[in-house]
Coordinates of C-alpha atoms and ligand atoms in Angstrom, one line a residue:
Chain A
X1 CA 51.2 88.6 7.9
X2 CA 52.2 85.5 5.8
X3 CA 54.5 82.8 6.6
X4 CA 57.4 84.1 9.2
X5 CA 59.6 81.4 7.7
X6 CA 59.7 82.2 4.0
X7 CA 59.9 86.0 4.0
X8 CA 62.8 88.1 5.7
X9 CA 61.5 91.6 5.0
X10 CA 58.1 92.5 3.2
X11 CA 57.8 96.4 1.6
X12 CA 54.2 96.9 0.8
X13 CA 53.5 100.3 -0.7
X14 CA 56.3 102.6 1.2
X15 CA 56.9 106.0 0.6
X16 CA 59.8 108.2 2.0
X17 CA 60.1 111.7 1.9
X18 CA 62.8 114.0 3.9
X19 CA 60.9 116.9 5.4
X20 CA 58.4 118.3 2.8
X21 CA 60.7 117.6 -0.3
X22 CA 59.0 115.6 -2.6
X23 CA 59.2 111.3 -1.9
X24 CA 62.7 110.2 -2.7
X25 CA 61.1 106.5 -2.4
X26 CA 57.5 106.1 -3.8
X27 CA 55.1 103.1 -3.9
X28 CA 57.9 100.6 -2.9
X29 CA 56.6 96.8 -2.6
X30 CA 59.1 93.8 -2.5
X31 CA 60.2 90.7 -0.3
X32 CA 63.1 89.6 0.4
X33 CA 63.4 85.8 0.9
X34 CA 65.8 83.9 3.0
X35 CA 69.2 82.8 1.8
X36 CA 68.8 85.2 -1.1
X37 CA 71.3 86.9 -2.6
X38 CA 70.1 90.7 -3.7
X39 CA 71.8 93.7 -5.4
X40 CA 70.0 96.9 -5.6
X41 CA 70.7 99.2 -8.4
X42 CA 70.4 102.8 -9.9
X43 CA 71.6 106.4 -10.6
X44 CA 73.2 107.6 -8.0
X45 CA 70.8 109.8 -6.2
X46 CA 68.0 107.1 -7.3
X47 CA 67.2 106.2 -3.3
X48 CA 69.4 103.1 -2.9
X49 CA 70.3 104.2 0.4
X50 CA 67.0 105.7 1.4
X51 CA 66.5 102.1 0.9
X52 CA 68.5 100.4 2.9
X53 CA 67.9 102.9 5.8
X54 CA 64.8 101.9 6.0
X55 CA 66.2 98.3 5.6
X56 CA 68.1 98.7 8.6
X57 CA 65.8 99.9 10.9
X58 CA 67.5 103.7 10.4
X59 CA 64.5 105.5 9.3
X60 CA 60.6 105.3 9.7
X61 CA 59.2 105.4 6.1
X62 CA 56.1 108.2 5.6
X63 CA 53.6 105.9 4.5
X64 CA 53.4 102.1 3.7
X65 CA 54.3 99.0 5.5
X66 CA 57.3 97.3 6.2
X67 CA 57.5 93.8 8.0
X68 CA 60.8 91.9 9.4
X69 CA 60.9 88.5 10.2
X70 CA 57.3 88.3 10.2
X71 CA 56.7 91.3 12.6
X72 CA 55.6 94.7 11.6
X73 CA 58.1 97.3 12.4
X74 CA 56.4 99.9 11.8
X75 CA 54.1 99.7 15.0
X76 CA 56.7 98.3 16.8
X77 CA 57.3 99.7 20.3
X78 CA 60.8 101.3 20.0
X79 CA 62.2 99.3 22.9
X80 CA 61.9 96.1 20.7
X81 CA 64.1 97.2 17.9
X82 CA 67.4 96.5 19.3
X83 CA 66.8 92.9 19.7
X84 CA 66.0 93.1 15.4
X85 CA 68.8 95.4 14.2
X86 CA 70.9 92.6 16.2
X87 CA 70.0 90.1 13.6
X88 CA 71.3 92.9 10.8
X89 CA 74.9 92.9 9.4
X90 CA 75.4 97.0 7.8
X91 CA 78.2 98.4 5.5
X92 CA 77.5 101.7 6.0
X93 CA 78.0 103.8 2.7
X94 CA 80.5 106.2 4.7
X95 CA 81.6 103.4 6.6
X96 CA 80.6 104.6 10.2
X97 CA 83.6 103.4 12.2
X98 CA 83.8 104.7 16.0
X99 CA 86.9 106.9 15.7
X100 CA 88.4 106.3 19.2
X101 CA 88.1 102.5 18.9
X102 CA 90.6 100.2 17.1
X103 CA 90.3 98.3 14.7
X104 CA 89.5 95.3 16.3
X105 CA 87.3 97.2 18.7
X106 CA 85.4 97.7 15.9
X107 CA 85.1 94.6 14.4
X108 CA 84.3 93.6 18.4
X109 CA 81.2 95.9 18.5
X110 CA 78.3 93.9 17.6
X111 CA 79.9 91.2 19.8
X112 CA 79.9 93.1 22.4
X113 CA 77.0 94.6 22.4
X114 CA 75.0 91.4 22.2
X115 CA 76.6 90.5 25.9
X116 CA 79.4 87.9 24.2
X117 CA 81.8 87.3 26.8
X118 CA 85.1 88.9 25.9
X119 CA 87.2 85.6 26.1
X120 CA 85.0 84.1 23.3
X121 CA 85.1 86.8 20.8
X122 CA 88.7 87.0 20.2
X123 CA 89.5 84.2 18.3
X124 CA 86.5 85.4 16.0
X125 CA 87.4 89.0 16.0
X126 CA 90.8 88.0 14.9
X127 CA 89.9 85.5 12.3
X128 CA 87.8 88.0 10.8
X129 CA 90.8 90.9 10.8
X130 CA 92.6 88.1 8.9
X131 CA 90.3 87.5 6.3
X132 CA 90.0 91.0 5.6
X133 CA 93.9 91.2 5.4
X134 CA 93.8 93.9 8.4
X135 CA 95.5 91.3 11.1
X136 CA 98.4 93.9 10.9
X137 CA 96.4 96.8 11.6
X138 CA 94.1 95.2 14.2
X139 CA 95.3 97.9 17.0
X140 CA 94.8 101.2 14.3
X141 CA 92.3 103.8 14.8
X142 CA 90.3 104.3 11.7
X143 CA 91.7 107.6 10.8
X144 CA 95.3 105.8 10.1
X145 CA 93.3 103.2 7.8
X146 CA 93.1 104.3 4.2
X147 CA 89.8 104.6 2.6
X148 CA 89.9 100.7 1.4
X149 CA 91.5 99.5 4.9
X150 CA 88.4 101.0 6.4
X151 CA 85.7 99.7 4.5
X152 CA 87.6 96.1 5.0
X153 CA 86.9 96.7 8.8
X154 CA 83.5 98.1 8.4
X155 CA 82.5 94.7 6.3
X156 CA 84.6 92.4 9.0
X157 CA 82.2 94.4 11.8
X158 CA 78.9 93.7 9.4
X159 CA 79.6 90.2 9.0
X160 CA 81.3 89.3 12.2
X161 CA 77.8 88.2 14.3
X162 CA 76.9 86.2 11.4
X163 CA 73.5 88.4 11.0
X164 CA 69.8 86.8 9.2
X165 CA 70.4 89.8 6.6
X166 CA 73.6 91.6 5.5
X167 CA 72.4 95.2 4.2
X168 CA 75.9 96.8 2.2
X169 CA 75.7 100.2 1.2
X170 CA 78.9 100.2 -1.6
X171 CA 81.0 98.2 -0.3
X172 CA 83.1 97.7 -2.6
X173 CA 83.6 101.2 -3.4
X174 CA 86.8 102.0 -2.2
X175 CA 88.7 98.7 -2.7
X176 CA 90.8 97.5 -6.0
X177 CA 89.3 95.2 -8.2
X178 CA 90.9 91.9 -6.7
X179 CA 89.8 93.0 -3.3
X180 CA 86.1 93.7 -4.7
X181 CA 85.8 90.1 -5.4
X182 CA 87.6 89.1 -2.6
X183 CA 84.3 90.7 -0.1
X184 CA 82.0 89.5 -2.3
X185 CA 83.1 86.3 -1.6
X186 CA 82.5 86.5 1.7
X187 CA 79.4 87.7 1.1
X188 CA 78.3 84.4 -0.8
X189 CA 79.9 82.4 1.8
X190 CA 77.8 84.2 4.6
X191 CA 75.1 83.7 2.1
X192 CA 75.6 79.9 1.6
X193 CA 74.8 79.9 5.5
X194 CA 71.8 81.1 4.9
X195 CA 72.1 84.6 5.4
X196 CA 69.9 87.2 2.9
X197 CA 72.4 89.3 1.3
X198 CA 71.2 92.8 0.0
X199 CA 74.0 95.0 -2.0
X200 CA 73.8 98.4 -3.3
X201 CA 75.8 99.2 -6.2
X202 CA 76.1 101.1 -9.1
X203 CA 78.8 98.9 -10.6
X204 CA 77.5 97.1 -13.0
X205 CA 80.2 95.1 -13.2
X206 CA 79.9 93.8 -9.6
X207 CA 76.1 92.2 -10.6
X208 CA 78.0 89.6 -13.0
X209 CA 80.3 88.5 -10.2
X210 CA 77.3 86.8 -8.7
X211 CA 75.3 84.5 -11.3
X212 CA 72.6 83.6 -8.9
X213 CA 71.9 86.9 -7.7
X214 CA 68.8 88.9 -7.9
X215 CA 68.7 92.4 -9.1
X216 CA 66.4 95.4 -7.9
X217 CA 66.3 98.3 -9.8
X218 CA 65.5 101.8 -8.4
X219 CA 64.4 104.8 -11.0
X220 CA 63.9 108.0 -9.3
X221 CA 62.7 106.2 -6.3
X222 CA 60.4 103.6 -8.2
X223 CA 61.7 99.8 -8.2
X224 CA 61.7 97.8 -11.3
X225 CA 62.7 94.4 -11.2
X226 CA 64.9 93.3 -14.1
X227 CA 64.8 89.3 -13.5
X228 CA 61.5 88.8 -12.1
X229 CA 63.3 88.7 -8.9
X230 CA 60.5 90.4 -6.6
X231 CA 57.5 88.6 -8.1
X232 CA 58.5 85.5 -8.7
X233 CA 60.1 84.4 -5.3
X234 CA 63.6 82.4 -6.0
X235 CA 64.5 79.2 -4.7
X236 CA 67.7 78.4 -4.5
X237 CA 69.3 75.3 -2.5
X238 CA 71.5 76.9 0.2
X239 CA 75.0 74.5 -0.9
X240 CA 77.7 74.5 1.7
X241 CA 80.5 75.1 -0.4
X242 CA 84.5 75.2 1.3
X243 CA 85.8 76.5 -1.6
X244 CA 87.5 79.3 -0.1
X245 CA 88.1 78.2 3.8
X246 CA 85.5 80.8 5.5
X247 CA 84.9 79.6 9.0
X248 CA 82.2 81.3 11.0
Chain B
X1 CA 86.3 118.5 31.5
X2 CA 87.7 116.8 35.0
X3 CA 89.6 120.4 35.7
X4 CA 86.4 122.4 35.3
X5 CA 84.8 120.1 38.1
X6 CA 88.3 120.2 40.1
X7 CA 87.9 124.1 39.8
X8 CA 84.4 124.1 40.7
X9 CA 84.4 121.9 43.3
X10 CA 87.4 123.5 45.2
X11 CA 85.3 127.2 44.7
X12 CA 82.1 125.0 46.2
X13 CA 84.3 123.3 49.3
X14 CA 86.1 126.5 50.0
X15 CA 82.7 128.3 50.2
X16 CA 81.2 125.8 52.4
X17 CA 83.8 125.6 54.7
X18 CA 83.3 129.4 55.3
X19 CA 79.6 129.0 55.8
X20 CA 80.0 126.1 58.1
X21 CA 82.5 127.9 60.1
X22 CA 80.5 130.8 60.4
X23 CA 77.7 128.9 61.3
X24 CA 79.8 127.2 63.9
X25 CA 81.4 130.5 65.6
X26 CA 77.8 132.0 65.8
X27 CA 76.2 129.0 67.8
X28 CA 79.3 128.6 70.0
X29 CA 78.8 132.5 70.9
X30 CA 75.3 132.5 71.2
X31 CA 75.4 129.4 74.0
X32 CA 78.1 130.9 75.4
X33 CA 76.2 134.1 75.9
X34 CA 72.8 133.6 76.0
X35 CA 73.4 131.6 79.6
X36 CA 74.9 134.3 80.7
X37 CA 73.6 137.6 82.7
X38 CA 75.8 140.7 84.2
X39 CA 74.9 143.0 87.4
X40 CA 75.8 146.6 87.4
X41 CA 75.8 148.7 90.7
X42 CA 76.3 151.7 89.5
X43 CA 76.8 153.5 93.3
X44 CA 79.2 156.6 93.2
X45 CA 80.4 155.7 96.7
X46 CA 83.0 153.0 96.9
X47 CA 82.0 151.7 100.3
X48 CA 78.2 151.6 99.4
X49 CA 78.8 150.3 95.9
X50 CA 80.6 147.2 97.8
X51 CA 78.0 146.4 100.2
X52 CA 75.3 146.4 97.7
X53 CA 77.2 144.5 95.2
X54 CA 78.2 142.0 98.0
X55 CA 74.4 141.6 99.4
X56 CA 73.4 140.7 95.7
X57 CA 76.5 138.5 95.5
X58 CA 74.8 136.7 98.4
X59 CA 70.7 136.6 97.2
X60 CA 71.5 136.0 93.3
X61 CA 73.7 132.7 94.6
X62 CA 70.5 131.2 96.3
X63 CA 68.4 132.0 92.9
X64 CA 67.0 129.0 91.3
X65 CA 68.0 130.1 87.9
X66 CA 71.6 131.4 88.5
X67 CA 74.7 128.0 88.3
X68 CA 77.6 130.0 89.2
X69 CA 78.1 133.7 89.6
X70 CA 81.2 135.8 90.0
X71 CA 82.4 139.0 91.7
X72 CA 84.7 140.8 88.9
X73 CA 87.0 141.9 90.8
X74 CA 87.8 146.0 91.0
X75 CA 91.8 145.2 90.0
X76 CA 90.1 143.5 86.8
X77 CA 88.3 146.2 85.6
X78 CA 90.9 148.4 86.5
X79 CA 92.7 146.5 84.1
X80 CA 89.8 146.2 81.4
X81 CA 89.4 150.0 81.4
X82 CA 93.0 151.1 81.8
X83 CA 93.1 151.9 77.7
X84 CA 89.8 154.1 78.5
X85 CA 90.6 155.7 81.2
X86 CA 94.0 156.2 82.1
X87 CA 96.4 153.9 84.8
X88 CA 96.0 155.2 88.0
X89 CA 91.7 155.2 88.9
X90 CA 90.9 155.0 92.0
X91 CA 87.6 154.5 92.2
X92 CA 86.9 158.2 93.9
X93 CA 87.4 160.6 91.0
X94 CA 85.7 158.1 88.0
X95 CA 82.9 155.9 89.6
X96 CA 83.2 152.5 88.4
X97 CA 80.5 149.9 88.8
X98 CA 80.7 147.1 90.2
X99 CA 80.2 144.2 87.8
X100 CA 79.2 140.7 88.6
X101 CA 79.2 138.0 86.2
X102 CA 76.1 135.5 86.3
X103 CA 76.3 131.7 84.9
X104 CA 72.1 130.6 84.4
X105 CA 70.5 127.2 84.1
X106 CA 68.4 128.2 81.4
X107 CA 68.7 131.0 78.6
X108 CA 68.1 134.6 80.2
X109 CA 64.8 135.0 79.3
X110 CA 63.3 138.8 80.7
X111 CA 60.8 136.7 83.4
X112 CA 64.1 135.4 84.8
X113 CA 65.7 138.4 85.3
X114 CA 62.2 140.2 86.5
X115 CA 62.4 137.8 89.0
X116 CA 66.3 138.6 89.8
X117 CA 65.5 142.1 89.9
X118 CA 62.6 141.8 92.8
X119 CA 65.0 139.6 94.7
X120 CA 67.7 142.0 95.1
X121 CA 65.7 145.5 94.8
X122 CA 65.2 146.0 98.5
X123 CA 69.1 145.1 99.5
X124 CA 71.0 146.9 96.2
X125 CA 68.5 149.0 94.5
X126 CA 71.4 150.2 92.6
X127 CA 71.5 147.0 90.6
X128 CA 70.9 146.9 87.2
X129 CA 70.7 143.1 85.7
X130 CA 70.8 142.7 82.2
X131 CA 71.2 139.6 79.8
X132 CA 74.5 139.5 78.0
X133 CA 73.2 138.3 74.9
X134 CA 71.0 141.9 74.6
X135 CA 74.8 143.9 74.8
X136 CA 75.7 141.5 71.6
X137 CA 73.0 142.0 69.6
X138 CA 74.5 143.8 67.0
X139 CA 77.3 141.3 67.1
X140 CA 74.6 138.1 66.6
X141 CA 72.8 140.5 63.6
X142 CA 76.2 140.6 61.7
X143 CA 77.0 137.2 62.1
X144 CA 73.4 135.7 61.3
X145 CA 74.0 137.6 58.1
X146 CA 77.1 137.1 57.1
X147 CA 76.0 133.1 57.8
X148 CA 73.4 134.1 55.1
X149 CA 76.0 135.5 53.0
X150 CA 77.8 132.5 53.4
X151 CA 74.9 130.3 52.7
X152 CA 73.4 132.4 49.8
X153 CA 76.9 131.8 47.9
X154 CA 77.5 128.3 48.4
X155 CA 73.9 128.3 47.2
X156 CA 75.1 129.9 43.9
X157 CA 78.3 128.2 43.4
X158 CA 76.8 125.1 43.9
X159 CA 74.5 126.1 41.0
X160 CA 77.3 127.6 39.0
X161 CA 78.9 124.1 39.3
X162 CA 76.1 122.0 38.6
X163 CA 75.6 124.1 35.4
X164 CA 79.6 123.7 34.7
X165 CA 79.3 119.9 35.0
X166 CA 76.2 119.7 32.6
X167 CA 77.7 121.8 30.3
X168 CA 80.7 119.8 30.4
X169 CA 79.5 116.5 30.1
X170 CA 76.9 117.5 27.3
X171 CA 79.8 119.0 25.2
X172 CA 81.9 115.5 25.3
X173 CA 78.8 113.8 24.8
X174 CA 78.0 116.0 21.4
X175 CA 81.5 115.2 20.6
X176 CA 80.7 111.5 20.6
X177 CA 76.9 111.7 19.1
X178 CA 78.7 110.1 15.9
X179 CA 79.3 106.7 18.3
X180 CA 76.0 107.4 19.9
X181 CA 74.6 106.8 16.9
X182 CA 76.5 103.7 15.2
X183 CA 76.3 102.0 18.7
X184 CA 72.4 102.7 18.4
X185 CA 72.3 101.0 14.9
X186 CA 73.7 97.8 16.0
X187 CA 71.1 97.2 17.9
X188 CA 72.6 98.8 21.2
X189 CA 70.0 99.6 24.1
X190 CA 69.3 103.1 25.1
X191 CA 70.7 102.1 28.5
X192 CA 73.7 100.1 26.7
X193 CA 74.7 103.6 25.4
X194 CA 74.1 105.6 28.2
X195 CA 76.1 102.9 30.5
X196 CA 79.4 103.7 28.2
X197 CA 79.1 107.3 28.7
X198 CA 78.3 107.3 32.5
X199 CA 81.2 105.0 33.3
X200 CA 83.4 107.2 31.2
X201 CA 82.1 110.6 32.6
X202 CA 82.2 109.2 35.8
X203 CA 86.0 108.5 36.1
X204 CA 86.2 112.1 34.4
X205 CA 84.3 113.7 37.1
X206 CA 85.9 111.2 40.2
X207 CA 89.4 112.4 39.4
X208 CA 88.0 115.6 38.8
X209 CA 86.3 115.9 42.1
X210 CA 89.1 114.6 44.0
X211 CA 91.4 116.9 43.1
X212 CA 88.9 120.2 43.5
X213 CA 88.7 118.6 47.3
X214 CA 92.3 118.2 48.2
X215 CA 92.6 121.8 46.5
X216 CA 89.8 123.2 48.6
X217 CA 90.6 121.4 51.9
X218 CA 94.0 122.4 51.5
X219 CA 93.0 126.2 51.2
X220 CA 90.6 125.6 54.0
X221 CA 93.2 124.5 56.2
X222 CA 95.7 127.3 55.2
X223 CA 92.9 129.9 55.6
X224 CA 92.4 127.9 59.1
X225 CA 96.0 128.1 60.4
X226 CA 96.2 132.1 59.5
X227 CA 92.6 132.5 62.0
X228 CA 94.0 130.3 64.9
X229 CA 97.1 132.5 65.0
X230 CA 94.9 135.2 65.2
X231 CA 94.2 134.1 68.4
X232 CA 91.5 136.5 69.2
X233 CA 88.4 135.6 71.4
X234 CA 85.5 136.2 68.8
X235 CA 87.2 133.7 65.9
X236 CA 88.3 131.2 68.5
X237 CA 85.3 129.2 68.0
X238 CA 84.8 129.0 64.6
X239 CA 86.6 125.8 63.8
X240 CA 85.0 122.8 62.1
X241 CA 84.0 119.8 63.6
X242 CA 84.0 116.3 62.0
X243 CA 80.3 116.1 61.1
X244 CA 81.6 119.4 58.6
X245 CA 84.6 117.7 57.2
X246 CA 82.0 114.8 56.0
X247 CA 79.9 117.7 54.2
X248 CA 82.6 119.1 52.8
X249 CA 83.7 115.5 51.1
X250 CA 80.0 115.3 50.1
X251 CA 80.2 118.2 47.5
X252 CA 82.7 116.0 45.3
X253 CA 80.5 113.1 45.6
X254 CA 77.9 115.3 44.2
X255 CA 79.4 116.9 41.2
X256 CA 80.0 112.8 40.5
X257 CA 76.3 112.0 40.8
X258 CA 75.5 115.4 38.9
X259 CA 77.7 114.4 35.9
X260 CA 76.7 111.0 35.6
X261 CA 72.9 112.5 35.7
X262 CA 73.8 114.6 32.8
X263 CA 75.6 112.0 31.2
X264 CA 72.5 109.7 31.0
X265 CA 70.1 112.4 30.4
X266 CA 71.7 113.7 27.3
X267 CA 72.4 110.3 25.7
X268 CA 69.1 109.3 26.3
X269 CA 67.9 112.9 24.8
X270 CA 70.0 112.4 21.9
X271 CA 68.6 108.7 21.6
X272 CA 64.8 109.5 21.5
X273 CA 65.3 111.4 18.8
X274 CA 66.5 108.6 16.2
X275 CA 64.4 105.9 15.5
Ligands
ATP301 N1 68.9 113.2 4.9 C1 68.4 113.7 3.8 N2 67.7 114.8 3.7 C2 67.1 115.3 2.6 N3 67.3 114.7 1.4 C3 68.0 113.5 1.4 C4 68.6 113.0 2.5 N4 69.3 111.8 2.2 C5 69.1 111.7 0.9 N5 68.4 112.7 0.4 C6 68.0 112.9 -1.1 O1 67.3 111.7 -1.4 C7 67.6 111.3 -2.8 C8 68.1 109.9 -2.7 O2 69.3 109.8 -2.0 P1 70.1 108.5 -1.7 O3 71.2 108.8 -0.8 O4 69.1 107.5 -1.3 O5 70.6 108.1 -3.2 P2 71.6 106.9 -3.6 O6 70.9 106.1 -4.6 O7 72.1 106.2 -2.4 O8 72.8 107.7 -4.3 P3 74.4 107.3 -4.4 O9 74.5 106.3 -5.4 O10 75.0 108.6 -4.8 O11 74.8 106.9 -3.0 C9 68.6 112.3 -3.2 O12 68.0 113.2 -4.1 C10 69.1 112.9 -2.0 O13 69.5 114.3 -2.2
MG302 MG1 73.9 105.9 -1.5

């Protein structure tokens, strides 16, 4: 194990297969620094979200290691990985939202799971609903949300605990153009903060949004590394910038 | 879901209420009888039948087994066997025993009456002593086994509910395995998870319960009015006491504590099976 303060997640040879299909992830290596900002790449069917499951603690790989915050998950008693998916912020590709909660329940979720008292995450909750634009819809079920409005809430529920890594499965996906760069934004200012920010995309467009982003690329389940982003470990200052008025 | 467990719980309480009243009737009978004892004279002449019956009278009263005892007297049994035998008997052209009617200490055990039966041989050797319970016999049989009956289907509807409410609670829990599941990946604890659905199963199965209860007490207490107007002997004691009322309220609180079981057993199932 190297230093726990330099490395957010380490891969180190990971495979991933789904039942005896052949590996949809093969031979996998790569760390993720803190205050990074990542996208992930690739044909769709290329493993980005195999990826990312594994990223967030979804799925055991089938061979390889895979460290977090300096502890190996792998061997990690299942009772302890509650207290590390806490420190994750996930836009789930199909967005995940419990259907019977609101909104701002929601959004509330990780907040309430980690045992925050409910007089101190309303203001937050709210905040967040406005930032997203939802402040309106804050008492709709998900299934009255169009496919934009819900991503907005799954992001606002990612983001809302302020987590050491942000794992996005397209989260821009179903959102106009204006509103793409709009999230991103508030990905960069969660970033800024310090949080590691990993995006999966197949927009291409989306990578130039960033400048100081690093890009991994997966191949039929093989990462290539288009700007020397996985060998060369980046460091970037961590600037507060109040450009655009994000509180957390 | 909360009207299966209503349903099941007012099948369960009804059935127990039986039982528990059956139960009840056969013990009151059985003390009632089992202390209890009857002399026959059978003696074809009146006057001899009434000096043997009143010399027993006087030996069974100083036996040390025997609390009270009781001449029946001839107009009674006149009256007793007047749908048998006609109005009008005189006690010359149909011999009728005399009966008397012994209270005991103790249970009528057969050394007992042995013992009876030496005492008055010599002074009305046309005495016959016999326990009441041994008339009833038949009677006891039928009731033990219809307390069986009783038992055996509270037994299975107690079953039949407990499988209702696991079936029920594991079909709103597969309904919610999506929230399971996105609860789980924010870093919710298995016990976090199963906490939700037991509160919420709970309140199903509480109102649920509560309204099988007052459905089966109230049939209970219908099916207990139409008895009491019966108002014959044999049913008269098979009310329920308090102590039954408190079982009764007990199979509710069960069908609670079953559901929430299930609750937490299925979400922590479901659980051990994700990462
Ligand atoms: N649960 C699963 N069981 C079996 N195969 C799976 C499963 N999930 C994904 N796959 C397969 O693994 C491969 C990679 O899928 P994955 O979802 O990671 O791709 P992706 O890069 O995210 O694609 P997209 O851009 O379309 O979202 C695909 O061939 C897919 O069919
Ligand atoms: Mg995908």
């Amino acid at each position: 194990m190297k230093n726990v303060e330099t490395e957010v997640v380490t891969f180190n040879n990971v495979g991933l297969r789904y039942g005896t299909d052949r590996e949809v992830l093969s031979d996998v290596s790569f760390t993720l620094y803190p205050g990074s900002f990542y996208f992930l790449t690739g044909a769709s069917g290329a493993g980005k979200t195999s990826l990312l499951k594994l990223l967030y603690l979804a799925q055991r790989p089938s061979r390889g290691m895979i460290s977090m915050f300096g502890t190996d998950v792998i061997t990690l008693p299942r009772a302890r990985l509650p207290a590390f998916r806490r420190r994750l912020g996930v836009v789930f590709q199909d967005f995940r939202l419990v259907p019977h909660l609101s909104a701002f329940d929601n959004v509330a979720l990780p907040l309430r799971v980690s045992g925050v008292r409910e007089a101190d995450l309303r203001k937050p909750v709210a905040d967040m609903l406005e930032w997203v634009g939802l402040s309106h819809r804050a008492d709709a079920q998900p299934a009255t949300l169009s496919g934009g409005e819900q991503q907005r809430v799954a992001i606002a529920r990612a983001v809302i605990a302020r987590p050491d890594m942000l794992v996005a499965d397209e989260p821009t996906g179903n959102v106009d153009p204006e509103m793409a760069l709009k999230l991103l934004r508030l990905f960069e200012a969660l970033n800024r903060l310090g949080t590691t920010v990993v995006v999966a995309t197949h927009d291409v467009h989306l990578l130039r949004k960033v400048p100081e982003s690093l890009i991994m690329r997966l191949d039929k389940g093989r990462l290539s590394d288009p700007t020397g982003a996985l060998r060369y470990p980046p460091r970037r200052e961590i600037m507060p910038r109040d450009d655009d008025g994000i509180e957390f | 879901m909360p009207w299966v467990i209503a349903i099941m719980v007012a099948l369960t309480v009804i059935a127990a209420a039986g039982g528990l009243a059956m139960h009840n009737l056969a013990m009151e009978a059985k003390n009632e009888l089992s202390g209890g004892a009857t002399v026959q004279i059978v003696e074809p002449s009146p006057t001899e039948r009434n000096r043997q019956a009143e010399a027993a009278e006087i030996l069974l009263a100083q036996h040390p087994a025997v609390a009270s005892l009781r001449r029946v007297p001839d107009a009674e049994l006149d009256r007793l066997l007047e749908p048998w035998l006609g109005a009008g008997t005189d006690g010359e052209s149909i011999p009728v025993p005399a009966l008397i009617d012994l209270r005991l200490r103790t249970e009528a055990t057969e050394a007992e009456l042995d013992s009876m039966r030496r005492l008055v041989s010599a002074e009305a050797p046309a005495a016959r002593i016999d326990a009441q319970s041994s008339w009833l016999k038949p009677v006891f049989s039928a009731i033990t086994s219809l307390q069986w009956l009783a038992i055996a289907l509270v037994v299975l509807l107690g079953l039949t509910s407990a499988a209702a409410v696991w079936l029920a609670s594991r079909s709103a829990l597969g309904a919610n395995r999506n929230t399971i599941e996105v609860v789980h990946l924010l870093g919710g604890t298995d016990s976090q998870i199963a906490r939700i659905f037991q509160r919420s199963i709970a309140l199903d199965a509480t109102l649920g319960g509560t309204v099988g209860l007052l459905l089966g007490v109230g049939a209970v207490m219908m099916l207990g009015n139409q008895f009491s107007g019966l108002d014959s002997g044999m049913i008269a004691g098979g009310g329920l006491a308090g102590a039954d009322w408190l079982v009764l309220a007990a199979i509710p609180l069960a069908g609670v504590v079953i559901a929430i079981l299930t609750a937490r057993l299925t979400v922590m199932t479901a659980l051990r099976r994700m990462l």
